[in-house]
Amino acid sequence: MKKAYRIILSLIFAACCLVTIVVFSKPRYSDVISDAKIVGYKSPDEVIEDSVLIVRVKKISEKAEAYPLENGLTDPFTLSTVVVQEVFKNDGHDTVQKGSEIVILESQWTDEVNKTIVHTSGYLKMEKGKEYLLLLGYNAPPTESYYPTGLLYGKIPVDTREKVWLEDGYETVREIVELLRKQYIR
């Protein structure tokens, strides 16, 4: 009888361990950099000139999206909603002011099939609850969203400890980003 009791307890313990592992384990994703040609700027003034909107924002939410392309392919991305904290430049987007919510198209997405996080040219999307300086271009309908100017130049974390992009090696970009940070973030 004691032997049967031990076997039953052992089976219950093993089942509990298995359930715990299944419930609390998350699938592991690997980071992949998707190469893309990005605009190269020589100065902060060039980035500012190419931007229709320069704002300090706080990210509040995001959703995954994809545009259908030819031959059944899609162009995936993340649409992030941010609330504007401060407006530094606004060329013709009069509805954007302090307190406005705007949508930002970000070039990072998750590929659930292959368990990868894809970063266009090493781009890191904004984190919910964190603040950023954004230098933005504008996408007309159907997306009606903004995008970071020059991809890597246009999204600057307010917190200097936060990574700007996935990998190092963008020295010219880093220099311009630091000059923009000094100009707008106090």
PDB file of C-alpha atoms in Angstrom:
ATOM      1  CA  MET A   1       0.000   0.000   0.000  1.00  0.00           C
ATOM      2  CA  LYS A   2       2.851   2.394   0.874  1.00  0.00           C
ATOM      3  CA  LYS A   3       4.490   1.632  -2.478  1.00  0.00           C
ATOM      4  CA  ALA A   4       1.311   2.536  -4.407  1.00  0.00           C
ATOM      5  CA  TYR A   5       0.981   5.705  -2.324  1.00  0.00           C
ATOM      6  CA  ARG A   6       4.570   6.733  -3.198  1.00  0.00           C
ATOM      7  CA  ILE A   7       4.015   6.047  -6.890  1.00  0.00           C
ATOM      8  CA  ILE A   8       0.848   8.159  -6.916  1.00  0.00           C
ATOM      9  CA  LEU A   9       2.602  11.025  -5.098  1.00  0.00           C
ATOM     10  CA  SER A  10       5.556  10.785  -7.500  1.00  0.00           C
ATOM     11  CA  LEU A  11       3.232  10.929 -10.507  1.00  0.00           C
ATOM     12  CA  ILE A  12       1.377  13.930  -9.073  1.00  0.00           C
ATOM     13  CA  PHE A  13       4.685  15.702  -8.387  1.00  0.00           C
ATOM     14  CA  ALA A  14       5.966  14.942 -11.908  1.00  0.00           C
ATOM     15  CA  ALA A  15       2.689  16.215 -13.441  1.00  0.00           C
ATOM     16  CA  CYS A  16       2.909  19.436 -11.400  1.00  0.00           C
ATOM     17  CA  CYS A  17       6.512  19.981 -12.530  1.00  0.00           C
ATOM     18  CA  LEU A  18       5.556  19.409 -16.165  1.00  0.00           C
ATOM     19  CA  VAL A  19       2.605  21.804 -15.961  1.00  0.00           C
ATOM     20  CA  THR A  20       4.835  24.450 -14.336  1.00  0.00           C
ATOM     21  CA  ILE A  21       7.425  24.134 -17.090  1.00  0.00           C
ATOM     22  CA  VAL A  22       4.825  24.371 -19.852  1.00  0.00           C
ATOM     23  CA  VAL A  23       2.970  27.313 -18.304  1.00  0.00           C
ATOM     24  CA  PHE A  24       5.977  29.405 -17.332  1.00  0.00           C
ATOM     25  CA  SER A  25       8.325  28.722 -20.214  1.00  0.00           C
ATOM     26  CA  LYS A  26       8.252  31.251 -23.031  1.00  0.00           C
ATOM     27  CA  PRO A  27       9.368  30.443 -26.538  1.00  0.00           C
ATOM     28  CA  ARG A  28      12.863  31.720 -27.209  1.00  0.00           C
ATOM     29  CA  TYR A  29      13.180  34.159 -30.058  1.00  0.00           C
ATOM     30  CA  SER A  30      16.384  35.087 -31.849  1.00  0.00           C
ATOM     31  CA  ASP A  31      17.180  38.546 -33.227  1.00  0.00           C
ATOM     32  CA  VAL A  32      17.678  38.863 -36.977  1.00  0.00           C
ATOM     33  CA  ILE A  33      18.823  41.982 -38.800  1.00  0.00           C
ATOM     34  CA  SER A  34      17.167  42.567 -42.150  1.00  0.00           C
ATOM     35  CA  ASP A  35      19.392  44.726 -44.322  1.00  0.00           C
ATOM     36  CA  ALA A  36      17.899  47.773 -45.952  1.00  0.00           C
ATOM     37  CA  LYS A  37      19.350  50.796 -47.618  1.00  0.00           C
ATOM     38  CA  ILE A  38      18.931  53.781 -45.314  1.00  0.00           C
ATOM     39  CA  VAL A  39      19.421  57.463 -46.015  1.00  0.00           C
ATOM     40  CA  GLY A  40      22.800  58.729 -44.871  1.00  0.00           C
ATOM     41  CA  TYR A  41      22.927  62.172 -43.305  1.00  0.00           C
ATOM     42  CA  LYS A  42      26.031  64.296 -42.794  1.00  0.00           C
ATOM     43  CA  SER A  43      24.663  66.599 -40.101  1.00  0.00           C
ATOM     44  CA  PRO A  44      21.819  67.021 -37.624  1.00  0.00           C
ATOM     45  CA  ASP A  45      20.542  69.913 -39.754  1.00  0.00           C
ATOM     46  CA  GLU A  46      19.911  67.529 -42.677  1.00  0.00           C
ATOM     47  CA  VAL A  47      17.845  65.205 -40.452  1.00  0.00           C
ATOM     48  CA  ILE A  48      15.882  68.172 -39.087  1.00  0.00           C
ATOM     49  CA  GLU A  49      15.272  69.497 -42.616  1.00  0.00           C
ATOM     50  CA  ASP A  50      13.910  66.104 -43.787  1.00  0.00           C
ATOM     51  CA  SER A  51      11.561  65.813 -40.793  1.00  0.00           C
ATOM     52  CA  VAL A  52       7.993  67.148 -40.945  1.00  0.00           C
ATOM     53  CA  LEU A  53       7.491  66.676 -37.218  1.00  0.00           C
ATOM     54  CA  ILE A  54       9.898  66.702 -34.259  1.00  0.00           C
ATOM     55  CA  VAL A  55       8.327  65.687 -30.955  1.00  0.00           C
ATOM     56  CA  ARG A  56       9.067  64.271 -27.537  1.00  0.00           C
ATOM     57  CA  VAL A  57       6.690  61.367 -26.895  1.00  0.00           C
ATOM     58  CA  LYS A  58       5.789  58.535 -24.546  1.00  0.00           C
ATOM     59  CA  LYS A  59       4.819  55.167 -26.036  1.00  0.00           C
ATOM     60  CA  ILE A  60       1.454  53.839 -24.867  1.00  0.00           C
ATOM     61  CA  SER A  61       0.672  50.831 -27.085  1.00  0.00           C
ATOM     62  CA  GLU A  62       1.547  48.828 -30.193  1.00  0.00           C
ATOM     63  CA  LYS A  63       0.110  46.337 -32.658  1.00  0.00           C
ATOM     64  CA  ALA A  64       1.592  44.139 -35.331  1.00  0.00           C
ATOM     65  CA  GLU A  65       0.556  44.873 -38.926  1.00  0.00           C
ATOM     66  CA  ALA A  66       1.497  43.817 -42.443  1.00  0.00           C
ATOM     67  CA  TYR A  67       0.798  45.152 -45.916  1.00  0.00           C
ATOM     68  CA  PRO A  68      -0.010  42.597 -48.603  1.00  0.00           C
ATOM     69  CA  LEU A  69       2.513  42.542 -51.438  1.00  0.00           C
ATOM     70  CA  GLU A  70       2.561  40.673 -54.738  1.00  0.00           C
ATOM     71  CA  ASN A  71       2.766  36.866 -54.911  1.00  0.00           C
ATOM     72  CA  GLY A  72       1.221  36.357 -51.474  1.00  0.00           C
ATOM     73  CA  LEU A  73       4.074  38.083 -49.647  1.00  0.00           C
ATOM     74  CA  THR A  74       3.609  40.651 -46.892  1.00  0.00           C
ATOM     75  CA  ASP A  75       5.551  43.613 -45.529  1.00  0.00           C
ATOM     76  CA  PRO A  76       5.324  43.350 -41.714  1.00  0.00           C
ATOM     77  CA  PHE A  77       5.954  46.137 -39.195  1.00  0.00           C
ATOM     78  CA  THR A  78       4.816  47.457 -35.816  1.00  0.00           C
ATOM     79  CA  LEU A  79       2.394  50.365 -35.408  1.00  0.00           C
ATOM     80  CA  SER A  80       3.116  52.111 -32.106  1.00  0.00           C
ATOM     81  CA  THR A  81       0.807  54.681 -30.551  1.00  0.00           C
ATOM     82  CA  VAL A  82       2.493  57.487 -28.654  1.00  0.00           C
ATOM     83  CA  VAL A  83       1.268  60.522 -26.748  1.00  0.00           C
ATOM     84  CA  VAL A  84       3.001  63.795 -27.591  1.00  0.00           C
ATOM     85  CA  GLN A  85       4.738  65.432 -24.612  1.00  0.00           C
ATOM     86  CA  GLU A  86       6.279  68.380 -26.486  1.00  0.00           C
ATOM     87  CA  VAL A  87       6.344  69.678 -30.088  1.00  0.00           C
ATOM     88  CA  PHE A  88       9.591  71.172 -31.442  1.00  0.00           C
ATOM     89  CA  LYS A  89       8.764  71.312 -35.175  1.00  0.00           C
ATOM     90  CA  ASN A  90       5.476  70.897 -36.995  1.00  0.00           C
ATOM     91  CA  ASP A  91       5.402  71.456 -40.759  1.00  0.00           C
ATOM     92  CA  GLY A  92       1.743  71.326 -41.738  1.00  0.00           C
ATOM     93  CA  HIS A  93       0.429  68.769 -39.251  1.00  0.00           C
ATOM     94  CA  ASP A  94      -1.605  71.260 -37.233  1.00  0.00           C
ATOM     95  CA  THR A  95      -3.608  68.641 -35.362  1.00  0.00           C
ATOM     96  CA  VAL A  96      -0.461  67.376 -33.627  1.00  0.00           C
ATOM     97  CA  GLN A  97       0.048  69.170 -30.331  1.00  0.00           C
ATOM     98  CA  LYS A  98       0.897  68.378 -26.724  1.00  0.00           C
ATOM     99  CA  GLY A  99      -1.418  65.577 -25.571  1.00  0.00           C
ATOM    100  CA  SER A 100      -2.153  64.296 -29.111  1.00  0.00           C
ATOM    101  CA  GLU A 101      -1.881  60.596 -29.867  1.00  0.00           C
ATOM    102  CA  ILE A 102      -0.085  59.720 -33.099  1.00  0.00           C
ATOM    103  CA  VAL A 103       0.826  56.434 -34.777  1.00  0.00           C
ATOM    104  CA  ILE A 104       4.435  55.567 -35.599  1.00  0.00           C
ATOM    105  CA  LEU A 105       5.387  52.871 -38.116  1.00  0.00           C
ATOM    106  CA  GLU A 106       8.368  50.998 -36.655  1.00  0.00           C
ATOM    107  CA  SER A 107      10.664  48.653 -38.544  1.00  0.00           C
ATOM    108  CA  GLN A 108      10.809  45.808 -36.044  1.00  0.00           C
ATOM    109  CA  TRP A 109       8.399  42.886 -35.920  1.00  0.00           C
ATOM    110  CA  THR A 110       8.084  39.360 -34.590  1.00  0.00           C
ATOM    111  CA  ASP A 111       8.026  36.378 -36.947  1.00  0.00           C
ATOM    112  CA  GLU A 112       6.038  33.828 -34.919  1.00  0.00           C
ATOM    113  CA  VAL A 113       6.564  31.040 -37.460  1.00  0.00           C
ATOM    114  CA  ASN A 114      10.363  31.194 -37.318  1.00  0.00           C
ATOM    115  CA  LYS A 115      10.547  32.474 -33.704  1.00  0.00           C
ATOM    116  CA  THR A 116      12.590  35.511 -34.699  1.00  0.00           C
ATOM    117  CA  ILE A 117      12.475  39.224 -33.994  1.00  0.00           C
ATOM    118  CA  VAL A 118      13.315  41.030 -37.219  1.00  0.00           C
ATOM    119  CA  HIS A 119      15.036  44.435 -37.054  1.00  0.00           C
ATOM    120  CA  THR A 120      15.391  46.441 -40.272  1.00  0.00           C
ATOM    121  CA  SER A 121      19.011  47.691 -40.283  1.00  0.00           C
ATOM    122  CA  GLY A 122      19.212  46.980 -36.544  1.00  0.00           C
ATOM    123  CA  TYR A 123      16.241  49.209 -35.629  1.00  0.00           C
ATOM    124  CA  LEU A 124      14.872  48.712 -32.087  1.00  0.00           C
ATOM    125  CA  LYS A 125      11.233  49.643 -31.572  1.00  0.00           C
ATOM    126  CA  MET A 126      10.202  51.907 -28.732  1.00  0.00           C
ATOM    127  CA  GLU A 127       9.353  50.392 -25.357  1.00  0.00           C
ATOM    128  CA  LYS A 128       5.953  50.975 -23.770  1.00  0.00           C
ATOM    129  CA  GLY A 129       6.030  53.631 -21.057  1.00  0.00           C
ATOM    130  CA  LYS A 130       9.361  55.131 -22.154  1.00  0.00           C
ATOM    131  CA  GLU A 131      10.022  58.572 -23.645  1.00  0.00           C
ATOM    132  CA  TYR A 132      11.658  59.350 -26.977  1.00  0.00           C
ATOM    133  CA  LEU A 133      12.652  62.244 -29.165  1.00  0.00           C
ATOM    134  CA  LEU A 134      11.220  61.502 -32.612  1.00  0.00           C
ATOM    135  CA  LEU A 135      12.170  63.194 -35.867  1.00  0.00           C
ATOM    136  CA  LEU A 136       9.459  62.043 -38.241  1.00  0.00           C
ATOM    137  CA  GLY A 137       8.423  61.774 -41.846  1.00  0.00           C
ATOM    138  CA  TYR A 138       4.796  61.132 -42.837  1.00  0.00           C
ATOM    139  CA  ASN A 139       3.089  58.225 -44.639  1.00  0.00           C
ATOM    140  CA  ALA A 140      -0.046  59.266 -46.499  1.00  0.00           C
ATOM    141  CA  PRO A 141      -3.092  56.961 -46.507  1.00  0.00           C
ATOM    142  CA  PRO A 142      -3.689  54.067 -46.255  1.00  0.00           C
ATOM    143  CA  THR A 143      -1.436  53.965 -43.172  1.00  0.00           C
ATOM    144  CA  GLU A 144      -1.604  57.632 -42.204  1.00  0.00           C
ATOM    145  CA  SER A 145       1.305  57.135 -39.862  1.00  0.00           C
ATOM    146  CA  TYR A 146       4.628  58.747 -39.122  1.00  0.00           C
ATOM    147  CA  TYR A 147       8.019  57.056 -39.411  1.00  0.00           C
ATOM    148  CA  PRO A 148      11.468  57.847 -38.003  1.00  0.00           C
ATOM    149  CA  THR A 149      13.435  60.020 -40.446  1.00  0.00           C
ATOM    150  CA  GLY A 150      16.329  58.028 -41.892  1.00  0.00           C
ATOM    151  CA  LEU A 151      15.215  55.056 -39.769  1.00  0.00           C
ATOM    152  CA  LEU A 152      18.135  54.989 -37.306  1.00  0.00           C
ATOM    153  CA  TYR A 153      18.436  58.784 -36.985  1.00  0.00           C
ATOM    154  CA  GLY A 154      14.816  59.557 -36.148  1.00  0.00           C
ATOM    155  CA  LYS A 155      14.185  57.692 -32.865  1.00  0.00           C
ATOM    156  CA  ILE A 156      16.269  58.793 -29.896  1.00  0.00           C
ATOM    157  CA  PRO A 157      15.609  57.462 -26.382  1.00  0.00           C
ATOM    158  CA  VAL A 158      15.420  60.186 -23.731  1.00  0.00           C
ATOM    159  CA  ASP A 159      17.125  57.763 -21.316  1.00  0.00           C
ATOM    160  CA  THR A 160      20.768  57.661 -22.435  1.00  0.00           C
ATOM    161  CA  ARG A 161      21.148  54.140 -20.982  1.00  0.00           C
ATOM    162  CA  GLU A 162      18.627  52.721 -23.459  1.00  0.00           C
ATOM    163  CA  LYS A 163      20.049  51.219 -26.639  1.00  0.00           C
ATOM    164  CA  VAL A 164      19.377  53.232 -29.774  1.00  0.00           C
ATOM    165  CA  TRP A 165      19.700  50.252 -32.151  1.00  0.00           C
ATOM    166  CA  LEU A 166      20.474  46.542 -31.907  1.00  0.00           C
ATOM    167  CA  GLU A 167      24.182  46.531 -32.810  1.00  0.00           C
ATOM    168  CA  ASP A 168      27.078  48.942 -32.711  1.00  0.00           C
ATOM    169  CA  GLY A 169      28.921  50.026 -35.833  1.00  0.00           C
ATOM    170  CA  TYR A 170      26.978  53.101 -36.855  1.00  0.00           C
ATOM    171  CA  GLU A 171      29.540  55.748 -35.803  1.00  0.00           C
ATOM    172  CA  THR A 172      28.322  58.520 -38.113  1.00  0.00           C
ATOM    173  CA  VAL A 173      24.732  57.870 -37.052  1.00  0.00           C
ATOM    174  CA  ARG A 174      25.781  57.816 -33.381  1.00  0.00           C
ATOM    175  CA  GLU A 175      27.497  61.213 -33.673  1.00  0.00           C
ATOM    176  CA  ILE A 176      24.454  62.817 -35.289  1.00  0.00           C
ATOM    177  CA  VAL A 177      22.057  61.196 -32.793  1.00  0.00           C
ATOM    178  CA  GLU A 178      24.122  62.523 -29.868  1.00  0.00           C
ATOM    179  CA  LEU A 179      24.118  66.045 -31.340  1.00  0.00           C
ATOM    180  CA  LEU A 180      20.327  65.872 -31.817  1.00  0.00           C
ATOM    181  CA  ARG A 181      19.906  64.592 -28.249  1.00  0.00           C
ATOM    182  CA  LYS A 182      21.929  67.549 -26.902  1.00  0.00           C
ATOM    183  CA  GLN A 183      19.934  70.004 -29.015  1.00  0.00           C
ATOM    184  CA  TYR A 184      16.448  68.844 -27.976  1.00  0.00           C
ATOM    185  CA  ILE A 185      16.659  66.867 -24.722  1.00  0.00           C
ATOM    186  CA  ARG A 186      17.492  68.828 -21.612  1.00  0.00           C
TER     187      ARG A 186
END
